PDB file of C-alpha atoms in Angstrom:
ATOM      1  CA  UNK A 632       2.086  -4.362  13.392  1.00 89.00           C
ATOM      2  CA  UNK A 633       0.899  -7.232  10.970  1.00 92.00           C
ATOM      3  CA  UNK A 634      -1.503  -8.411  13.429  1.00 94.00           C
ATOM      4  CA  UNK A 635      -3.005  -5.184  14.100  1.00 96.00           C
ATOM      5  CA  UNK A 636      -3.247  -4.965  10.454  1.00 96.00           C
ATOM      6  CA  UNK A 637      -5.302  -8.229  10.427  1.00 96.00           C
ATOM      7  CA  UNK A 638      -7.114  -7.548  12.909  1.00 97.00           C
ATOM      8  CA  UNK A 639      -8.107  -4.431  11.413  1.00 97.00           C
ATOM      9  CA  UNK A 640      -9.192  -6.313   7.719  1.00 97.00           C
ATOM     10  CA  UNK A 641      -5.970  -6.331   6.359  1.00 97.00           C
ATOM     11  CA  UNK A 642      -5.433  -9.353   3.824  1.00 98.00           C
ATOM     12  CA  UNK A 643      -2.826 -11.132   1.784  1.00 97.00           C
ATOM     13  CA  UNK A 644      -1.410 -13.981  -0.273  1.00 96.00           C
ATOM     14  CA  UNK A 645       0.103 -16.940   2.298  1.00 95.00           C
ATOM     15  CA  UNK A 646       3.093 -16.463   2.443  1.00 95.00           C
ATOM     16  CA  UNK A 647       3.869 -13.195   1.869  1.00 96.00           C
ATOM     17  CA  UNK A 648       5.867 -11.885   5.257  1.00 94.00           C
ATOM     18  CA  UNK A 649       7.408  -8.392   6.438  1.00 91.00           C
ATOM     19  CA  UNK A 650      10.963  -8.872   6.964  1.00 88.00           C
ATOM     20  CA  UNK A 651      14.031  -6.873   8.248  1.00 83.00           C
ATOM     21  CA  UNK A 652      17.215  -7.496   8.855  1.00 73.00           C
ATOM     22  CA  UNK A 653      17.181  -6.529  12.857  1.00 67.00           C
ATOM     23  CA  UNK A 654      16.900  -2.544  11.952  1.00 64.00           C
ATOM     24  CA  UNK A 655      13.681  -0.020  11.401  1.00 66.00           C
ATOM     25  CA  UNK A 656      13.869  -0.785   7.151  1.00 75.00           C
ATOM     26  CA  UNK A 657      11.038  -3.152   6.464  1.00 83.00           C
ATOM     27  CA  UNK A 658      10.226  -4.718   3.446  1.00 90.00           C
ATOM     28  CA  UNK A 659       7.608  -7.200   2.240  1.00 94.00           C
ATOM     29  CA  UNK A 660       9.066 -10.911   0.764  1.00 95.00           C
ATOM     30  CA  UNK A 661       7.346 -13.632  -0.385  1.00 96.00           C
ATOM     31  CA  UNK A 662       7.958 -17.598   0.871  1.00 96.00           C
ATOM     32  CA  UNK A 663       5.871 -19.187  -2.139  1.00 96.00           C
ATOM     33  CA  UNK A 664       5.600 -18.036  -5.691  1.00 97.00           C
ATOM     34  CA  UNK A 665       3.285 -15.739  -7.000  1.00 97.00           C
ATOM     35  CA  UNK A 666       1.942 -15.273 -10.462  1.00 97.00           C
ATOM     36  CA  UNK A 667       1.590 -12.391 -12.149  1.00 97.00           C
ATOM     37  CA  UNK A 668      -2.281 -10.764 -11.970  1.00 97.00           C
ATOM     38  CA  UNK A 669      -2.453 -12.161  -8.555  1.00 97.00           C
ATOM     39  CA  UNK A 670      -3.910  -9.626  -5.815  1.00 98.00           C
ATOM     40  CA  UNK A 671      -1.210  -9.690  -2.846  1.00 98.00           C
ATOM     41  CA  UNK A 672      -2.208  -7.751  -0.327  1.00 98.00           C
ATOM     42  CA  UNK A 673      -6.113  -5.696   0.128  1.00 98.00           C
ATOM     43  CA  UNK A 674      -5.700  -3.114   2.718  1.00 98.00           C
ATOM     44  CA  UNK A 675      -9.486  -2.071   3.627  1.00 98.00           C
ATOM     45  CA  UNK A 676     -10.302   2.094   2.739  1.00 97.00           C
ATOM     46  CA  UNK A 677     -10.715   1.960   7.590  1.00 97.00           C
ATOM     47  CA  UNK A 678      -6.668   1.674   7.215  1.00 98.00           C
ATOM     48  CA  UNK A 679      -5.621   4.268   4.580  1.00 98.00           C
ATOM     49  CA  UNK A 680      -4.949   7.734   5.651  1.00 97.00           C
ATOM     50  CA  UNK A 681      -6.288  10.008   2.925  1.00 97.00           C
ATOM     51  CA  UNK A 682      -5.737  13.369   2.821  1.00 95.00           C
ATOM     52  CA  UNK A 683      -9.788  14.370   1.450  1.00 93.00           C
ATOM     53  CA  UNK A 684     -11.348  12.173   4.713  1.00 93.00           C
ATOM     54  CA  UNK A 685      -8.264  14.326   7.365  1.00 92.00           C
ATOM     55  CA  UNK A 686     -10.319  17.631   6.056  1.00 89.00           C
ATOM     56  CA  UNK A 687     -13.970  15.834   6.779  1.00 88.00           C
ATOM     57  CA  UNK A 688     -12.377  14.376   9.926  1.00 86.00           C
ATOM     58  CA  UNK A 689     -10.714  17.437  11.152  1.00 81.00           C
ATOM     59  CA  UNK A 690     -12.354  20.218   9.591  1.00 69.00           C
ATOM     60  CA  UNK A 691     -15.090  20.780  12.883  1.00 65.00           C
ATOM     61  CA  UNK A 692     -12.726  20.315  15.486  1.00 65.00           C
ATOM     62  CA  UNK A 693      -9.290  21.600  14.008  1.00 68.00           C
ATOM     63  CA  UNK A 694      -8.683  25.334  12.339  1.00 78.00           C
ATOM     64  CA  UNK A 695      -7.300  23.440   9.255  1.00 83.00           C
ATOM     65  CA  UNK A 696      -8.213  25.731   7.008  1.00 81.00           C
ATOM     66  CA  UNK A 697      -6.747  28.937   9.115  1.00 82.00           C
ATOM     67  CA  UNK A 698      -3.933  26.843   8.903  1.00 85.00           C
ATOM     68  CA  UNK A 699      -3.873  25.960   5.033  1.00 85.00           C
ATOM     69  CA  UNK A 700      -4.519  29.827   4.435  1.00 84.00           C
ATOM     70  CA  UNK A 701      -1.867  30.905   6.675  1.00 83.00           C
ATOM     71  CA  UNK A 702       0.801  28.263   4.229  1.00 84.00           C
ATOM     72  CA  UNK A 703      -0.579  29.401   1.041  1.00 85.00           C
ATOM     73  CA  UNK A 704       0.023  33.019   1.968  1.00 85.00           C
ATOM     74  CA  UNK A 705       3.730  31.906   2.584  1.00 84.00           C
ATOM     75  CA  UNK A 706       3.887  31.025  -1.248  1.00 77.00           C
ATOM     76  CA  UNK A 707       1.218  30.317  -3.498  1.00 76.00           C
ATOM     77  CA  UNK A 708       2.900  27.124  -5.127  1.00 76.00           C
ATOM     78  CA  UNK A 709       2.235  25.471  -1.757  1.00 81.00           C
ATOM     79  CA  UNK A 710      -1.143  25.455  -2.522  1.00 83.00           C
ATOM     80  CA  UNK A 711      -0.780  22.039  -4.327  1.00 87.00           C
ATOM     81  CA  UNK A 712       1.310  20.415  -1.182  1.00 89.00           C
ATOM     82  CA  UNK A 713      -1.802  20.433   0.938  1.00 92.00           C
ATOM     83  CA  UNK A 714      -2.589  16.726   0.428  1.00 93.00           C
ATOM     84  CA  UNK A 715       0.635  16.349   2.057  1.00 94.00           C
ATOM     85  CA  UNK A 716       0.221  18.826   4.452  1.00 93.00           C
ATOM     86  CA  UNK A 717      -2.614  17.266   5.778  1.00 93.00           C
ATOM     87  CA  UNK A 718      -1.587  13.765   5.883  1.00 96.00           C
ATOM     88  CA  UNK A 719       1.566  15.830   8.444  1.00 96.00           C
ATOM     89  CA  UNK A 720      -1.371  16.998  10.381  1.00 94.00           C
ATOM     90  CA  UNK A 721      -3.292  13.447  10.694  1.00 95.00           C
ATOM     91  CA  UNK A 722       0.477  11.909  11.801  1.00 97.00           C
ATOM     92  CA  UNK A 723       1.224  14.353  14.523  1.00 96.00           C
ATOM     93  CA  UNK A 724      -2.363  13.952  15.709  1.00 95.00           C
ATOM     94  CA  UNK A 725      -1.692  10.311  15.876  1.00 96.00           C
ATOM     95  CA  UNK A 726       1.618  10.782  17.297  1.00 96.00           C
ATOM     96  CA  UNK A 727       0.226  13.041  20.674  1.00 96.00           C
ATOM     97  CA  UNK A 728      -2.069  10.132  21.481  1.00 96.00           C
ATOM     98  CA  UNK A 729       0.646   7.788  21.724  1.00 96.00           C
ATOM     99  CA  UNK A 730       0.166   4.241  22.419  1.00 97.00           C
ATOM    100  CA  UNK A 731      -4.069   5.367  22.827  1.00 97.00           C
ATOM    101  CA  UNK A 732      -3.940   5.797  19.068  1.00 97.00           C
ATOM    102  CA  UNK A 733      -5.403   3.560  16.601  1.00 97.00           C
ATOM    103  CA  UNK A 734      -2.482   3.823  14.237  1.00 97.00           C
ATOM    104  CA  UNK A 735       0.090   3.241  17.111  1.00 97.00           C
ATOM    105  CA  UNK A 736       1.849  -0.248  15.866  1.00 96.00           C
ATOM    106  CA  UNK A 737       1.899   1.255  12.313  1.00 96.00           C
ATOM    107  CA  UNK A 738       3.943   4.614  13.788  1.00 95.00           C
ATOM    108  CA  UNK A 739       5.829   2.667  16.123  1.00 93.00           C
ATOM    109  CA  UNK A 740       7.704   0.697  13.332  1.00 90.00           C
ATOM    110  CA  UNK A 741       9.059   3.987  11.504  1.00 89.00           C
ATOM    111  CA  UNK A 742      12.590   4.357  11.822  1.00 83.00           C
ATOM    112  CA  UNK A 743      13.716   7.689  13.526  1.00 80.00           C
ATOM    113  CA  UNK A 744      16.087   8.887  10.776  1.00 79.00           C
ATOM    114  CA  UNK A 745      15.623   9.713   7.057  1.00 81.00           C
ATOM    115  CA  UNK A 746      18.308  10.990   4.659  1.00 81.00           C
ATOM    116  CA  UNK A 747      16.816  13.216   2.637  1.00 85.00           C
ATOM    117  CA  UNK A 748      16.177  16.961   1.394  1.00 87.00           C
ATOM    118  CA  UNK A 749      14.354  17.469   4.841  1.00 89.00           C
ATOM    119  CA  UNK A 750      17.591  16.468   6.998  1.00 85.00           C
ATOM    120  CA  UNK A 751      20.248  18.197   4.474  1.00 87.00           C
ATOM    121  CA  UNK A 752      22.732  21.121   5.440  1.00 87.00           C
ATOM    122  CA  UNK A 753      23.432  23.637   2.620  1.00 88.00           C
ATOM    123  CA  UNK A 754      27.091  21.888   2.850  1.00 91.00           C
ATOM    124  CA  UNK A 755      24.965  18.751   1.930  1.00 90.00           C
ATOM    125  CA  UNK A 756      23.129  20.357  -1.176  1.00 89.00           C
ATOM    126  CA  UNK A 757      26.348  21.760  -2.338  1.00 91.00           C
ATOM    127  CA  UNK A 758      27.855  17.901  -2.816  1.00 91.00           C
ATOM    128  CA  UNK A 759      25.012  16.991  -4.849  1.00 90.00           C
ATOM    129  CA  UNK A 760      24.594  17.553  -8.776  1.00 90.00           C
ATOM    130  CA  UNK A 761      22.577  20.132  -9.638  1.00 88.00           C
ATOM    131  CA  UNK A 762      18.924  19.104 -10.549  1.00 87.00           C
ATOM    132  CA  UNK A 763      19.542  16.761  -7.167  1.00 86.00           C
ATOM    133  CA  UNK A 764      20.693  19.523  -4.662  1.00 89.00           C
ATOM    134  CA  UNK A 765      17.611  21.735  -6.381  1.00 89.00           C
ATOM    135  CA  UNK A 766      14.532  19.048  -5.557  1.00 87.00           C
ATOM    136  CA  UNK A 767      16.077  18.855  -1.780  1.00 89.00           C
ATOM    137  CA  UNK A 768      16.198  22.486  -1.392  1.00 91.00           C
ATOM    138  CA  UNK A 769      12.915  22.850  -2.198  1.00 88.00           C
ATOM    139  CA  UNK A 770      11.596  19.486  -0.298  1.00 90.00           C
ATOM    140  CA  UNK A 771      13.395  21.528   2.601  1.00 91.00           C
ATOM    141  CA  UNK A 772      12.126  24.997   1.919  1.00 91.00           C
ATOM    142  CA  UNK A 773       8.544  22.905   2.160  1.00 90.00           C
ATOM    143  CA  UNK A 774       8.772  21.751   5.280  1.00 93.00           C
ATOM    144  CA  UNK A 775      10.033  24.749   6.608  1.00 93.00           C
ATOM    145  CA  UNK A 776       6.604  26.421   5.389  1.00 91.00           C
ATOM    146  CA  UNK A 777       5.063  23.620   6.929  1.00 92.00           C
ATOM    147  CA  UNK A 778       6.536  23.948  10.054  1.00 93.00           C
ATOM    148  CA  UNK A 779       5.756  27.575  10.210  1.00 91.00           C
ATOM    149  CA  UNK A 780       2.435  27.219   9.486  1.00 90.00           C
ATOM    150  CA  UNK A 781       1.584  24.741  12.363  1.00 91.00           C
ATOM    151  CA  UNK A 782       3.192  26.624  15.138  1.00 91.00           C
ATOM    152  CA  UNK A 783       1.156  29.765  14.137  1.00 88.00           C
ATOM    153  CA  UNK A 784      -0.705  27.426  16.768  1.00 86.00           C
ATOM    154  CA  UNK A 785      -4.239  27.593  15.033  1.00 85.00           C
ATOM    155  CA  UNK A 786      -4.422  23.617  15.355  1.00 87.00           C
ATOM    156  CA  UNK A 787      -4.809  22.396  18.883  1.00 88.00           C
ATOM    157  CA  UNK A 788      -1.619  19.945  18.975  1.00 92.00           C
ATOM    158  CA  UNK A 789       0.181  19.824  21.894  1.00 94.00           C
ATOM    159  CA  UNK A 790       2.858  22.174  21.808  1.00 95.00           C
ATOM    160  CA  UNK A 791       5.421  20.367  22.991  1.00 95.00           C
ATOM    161  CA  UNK A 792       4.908  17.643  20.069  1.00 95.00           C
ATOM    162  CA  UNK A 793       5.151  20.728  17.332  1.00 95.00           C
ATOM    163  CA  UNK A 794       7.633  22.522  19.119  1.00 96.00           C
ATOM    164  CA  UNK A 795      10.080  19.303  18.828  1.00 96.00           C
ATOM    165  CA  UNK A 796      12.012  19.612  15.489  1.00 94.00           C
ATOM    166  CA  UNK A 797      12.817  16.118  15.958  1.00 93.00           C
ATOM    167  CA  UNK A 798       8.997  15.074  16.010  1.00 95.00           C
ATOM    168  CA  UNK A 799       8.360  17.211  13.091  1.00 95.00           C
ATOM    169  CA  UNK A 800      10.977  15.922  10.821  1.00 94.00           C
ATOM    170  CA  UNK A 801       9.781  12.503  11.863  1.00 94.00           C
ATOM    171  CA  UNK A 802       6.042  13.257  10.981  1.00 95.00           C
ATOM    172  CA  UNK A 803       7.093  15.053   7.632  1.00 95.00           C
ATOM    173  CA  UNK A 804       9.164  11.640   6.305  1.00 93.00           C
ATOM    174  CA  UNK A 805       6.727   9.408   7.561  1.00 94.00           C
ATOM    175  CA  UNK A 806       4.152  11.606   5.249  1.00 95.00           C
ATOM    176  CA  UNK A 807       6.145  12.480   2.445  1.00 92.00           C
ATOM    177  CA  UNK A 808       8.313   9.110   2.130  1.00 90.00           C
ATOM    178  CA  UNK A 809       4.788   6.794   2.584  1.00 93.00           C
ATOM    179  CA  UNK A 810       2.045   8.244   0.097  1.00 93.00           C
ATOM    180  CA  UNK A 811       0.661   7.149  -3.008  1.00 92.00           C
ATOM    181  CA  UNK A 812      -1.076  10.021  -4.968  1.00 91.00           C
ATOM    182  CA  UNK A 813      -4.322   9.251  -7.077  1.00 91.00           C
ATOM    183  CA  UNK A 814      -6.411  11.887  -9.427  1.00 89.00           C
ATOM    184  CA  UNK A 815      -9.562  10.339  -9.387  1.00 84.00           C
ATOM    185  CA  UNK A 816     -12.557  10.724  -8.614  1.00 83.00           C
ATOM    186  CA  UNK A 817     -10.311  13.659  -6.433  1.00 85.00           C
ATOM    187  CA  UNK A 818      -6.608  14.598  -6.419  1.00 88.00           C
ATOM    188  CA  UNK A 819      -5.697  12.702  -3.244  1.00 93.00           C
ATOM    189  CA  UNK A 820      -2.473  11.552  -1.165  1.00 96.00           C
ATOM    190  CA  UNK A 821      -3.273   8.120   0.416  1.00 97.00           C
ATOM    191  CA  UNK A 822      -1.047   5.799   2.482  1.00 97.00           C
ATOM    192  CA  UNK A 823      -1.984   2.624   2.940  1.00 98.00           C
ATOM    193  CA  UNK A 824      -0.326   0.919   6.249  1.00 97.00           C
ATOM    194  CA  UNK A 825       1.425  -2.778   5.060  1.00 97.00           C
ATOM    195  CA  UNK A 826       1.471  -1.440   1.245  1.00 96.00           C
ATOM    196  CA  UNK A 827       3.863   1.241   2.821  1.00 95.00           C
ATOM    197  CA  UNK A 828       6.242  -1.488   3.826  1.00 94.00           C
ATOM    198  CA  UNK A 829       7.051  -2.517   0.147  1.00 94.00           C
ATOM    199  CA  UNK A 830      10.254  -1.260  -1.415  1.00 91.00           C
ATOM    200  CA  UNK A 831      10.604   0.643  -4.917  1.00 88.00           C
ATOM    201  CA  UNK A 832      13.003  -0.657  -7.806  1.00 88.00           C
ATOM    202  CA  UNK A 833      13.688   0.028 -11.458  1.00 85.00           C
ATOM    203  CA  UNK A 834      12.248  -3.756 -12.327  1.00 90.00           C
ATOM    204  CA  UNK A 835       8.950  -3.442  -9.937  1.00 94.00           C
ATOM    205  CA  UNK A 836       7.162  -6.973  -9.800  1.00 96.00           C
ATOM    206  CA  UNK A 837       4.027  -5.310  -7.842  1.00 97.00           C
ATOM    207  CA  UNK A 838       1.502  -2.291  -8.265  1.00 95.00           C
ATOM    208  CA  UNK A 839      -0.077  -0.043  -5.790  1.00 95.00           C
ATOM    209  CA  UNK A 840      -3.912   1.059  -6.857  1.00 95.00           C
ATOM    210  CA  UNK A 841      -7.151   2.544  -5.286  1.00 96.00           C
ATOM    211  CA  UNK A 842     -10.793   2.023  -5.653  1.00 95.00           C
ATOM    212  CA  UNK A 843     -13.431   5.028  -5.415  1.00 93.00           C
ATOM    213  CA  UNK A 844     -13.727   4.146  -1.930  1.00 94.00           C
ATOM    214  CA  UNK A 845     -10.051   4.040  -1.269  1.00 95.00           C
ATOM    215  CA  UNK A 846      -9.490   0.328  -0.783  1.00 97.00           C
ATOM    216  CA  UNK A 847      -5.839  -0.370  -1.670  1.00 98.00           C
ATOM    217  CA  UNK A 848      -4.717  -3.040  -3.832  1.00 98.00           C
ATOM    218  CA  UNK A 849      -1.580  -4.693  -4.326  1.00 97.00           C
ATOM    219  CA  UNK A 850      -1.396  -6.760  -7.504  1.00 98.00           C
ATOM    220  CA  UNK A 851       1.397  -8.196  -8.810  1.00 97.00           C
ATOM    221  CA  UNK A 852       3.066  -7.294 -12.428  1.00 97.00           C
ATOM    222  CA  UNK A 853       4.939 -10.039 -13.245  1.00 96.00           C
ATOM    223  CA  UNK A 854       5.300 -13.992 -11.920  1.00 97.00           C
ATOM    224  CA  UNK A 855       7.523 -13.370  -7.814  1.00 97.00           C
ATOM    225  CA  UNK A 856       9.353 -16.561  -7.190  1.00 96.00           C
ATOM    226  CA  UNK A 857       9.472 -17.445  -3.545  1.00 97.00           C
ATOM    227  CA  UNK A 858      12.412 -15.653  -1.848  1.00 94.00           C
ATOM    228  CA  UNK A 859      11.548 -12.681  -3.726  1.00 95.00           C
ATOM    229  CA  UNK A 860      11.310  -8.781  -2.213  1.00 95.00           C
ATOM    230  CA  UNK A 861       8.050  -7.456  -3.357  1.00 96.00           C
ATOM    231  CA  UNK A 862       8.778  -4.120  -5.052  1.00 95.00           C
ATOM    232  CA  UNK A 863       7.093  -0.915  -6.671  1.00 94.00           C
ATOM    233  CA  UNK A 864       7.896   1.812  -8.893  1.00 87.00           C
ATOM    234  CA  UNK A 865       7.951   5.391  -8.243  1.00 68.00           C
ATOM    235  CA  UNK A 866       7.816   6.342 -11.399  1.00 65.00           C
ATOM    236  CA  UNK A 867       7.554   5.693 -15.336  1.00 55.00           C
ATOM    237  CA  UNK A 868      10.495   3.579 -15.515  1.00 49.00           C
ATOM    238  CA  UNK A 869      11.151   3.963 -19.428  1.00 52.00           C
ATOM    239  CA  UNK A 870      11.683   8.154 -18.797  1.00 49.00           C
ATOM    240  CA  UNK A 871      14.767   9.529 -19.000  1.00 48.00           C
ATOM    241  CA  UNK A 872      14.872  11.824 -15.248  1.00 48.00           C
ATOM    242  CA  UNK A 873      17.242  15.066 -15.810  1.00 45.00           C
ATOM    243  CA  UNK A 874      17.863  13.792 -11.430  1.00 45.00           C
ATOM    244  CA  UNK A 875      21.527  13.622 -12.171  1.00 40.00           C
ATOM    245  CA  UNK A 876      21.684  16.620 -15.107  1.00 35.00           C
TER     246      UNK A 876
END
């Protein structure tokens, strides 16, 4: 996967290294130290997925917007998942081509199973505090609508690749679990292949960001000493979450 990626005008500090302990988690480590304001890793906008070029890329050839209509008329608060929803869309596409897609070293180093909302039971939601079991219900309840809405069968996709629940769970994760979400100059969900790989942690040491033209950057936050994880936040670190209210 990393030499597709530099192939492909991927870029990074020496000595900087995907690693994994002999299973599908990957994470990105560092072998030399790193100082903090140092650009890691420049993954080139002709990587990135974004989910404003899958509607130029897709919108001639592909009923996307039957499609979109169809989800929003499922429940109008879906509206704002479409980012996501199409970032599903450009993953199963990739997916049906299989090893003739351009993305297929990148899809072939997912792992297979995710433990989240998406793969709960309502036994599972019922073991979780409240606030917790109410944000997987309704990560769930999304891809259900999701779901729905492709095999109403407006989007030519094979039907055997949507009509595998397995696929579609895996397609979902990959999307939902690997995006980074920007608001300018357009509310957008990107992911950006190699930047994926990095970890999130309460003390990140690295940032994700995006030009206009969707060129991701990895910077780093604070000095890395060699042997060091890179890592990411999901979120404002300093706000109290009501997660386990």
């Amino acid at each position: 996967m990393e030499a597709w990626a530099i192939e492909n005008g991927y870029q990074k500090v020496d000595g900087v290294e995907l690693y994994s302990e002999g299973d599908d988690d990957w994470s990105m480590m560092t072998n030399t130290d790193i100082p903090a304001g140092t650009t890691i890793m420049f993954i080139p906008s002709t990587l990135v997925l974004s989910s404003d070029a899958i509607v130029k890329e897709y919108g001639s050839n592909f009923d996307l917007e039957l499609t979109e209509n169809a989800l929003k008329q499922m429940e109008r608060d879906l509206a704002k998942r479409l980012p996501l929803f199409r970032l599903l869309v450009k993953i199963l596409a990739e997916y049906e081509k299989g090893e003739n897609s351009f993305y297929a070293p990148w899809i072939n180093s997912f792992p297979t199973q995710y433990y989240n909302g998406v793969s709960m039971t309502d036994a599972c939601f019922a073991c979780l505090p409240p606030y917790a079991a109410l944000l997987s219900m309704n990560e769930r309840n999304a891809y259900s609508r999701f779901l729905n809405a492709i095999r109403k069968g407006f989007l030519p996709l094979n039907p055997d690749v949507t009509g595998d629940d397995s696929v579609m769970k895996f397609a979902y994760n990959v999307a939902l679990t690997r995006f980074h979400e920007v608001f300018e100059p357009t509310r957008q969900k990107l992911i950006a292949p190699m930047a994926d790989m990095i970890n999130h942690s309460s003390e990140p040491n690295a940032e994700i960001s995006f030009d206009t033209e969707n060129n991701c950057y990895v910077t780093a936050i604070a000095d890395i000493y060699a042997g060091s994880p890179l890592s990411v936040s999901l979120g404002d670190p300093t706000d109290p979450t009501p997660l386990f209210a």
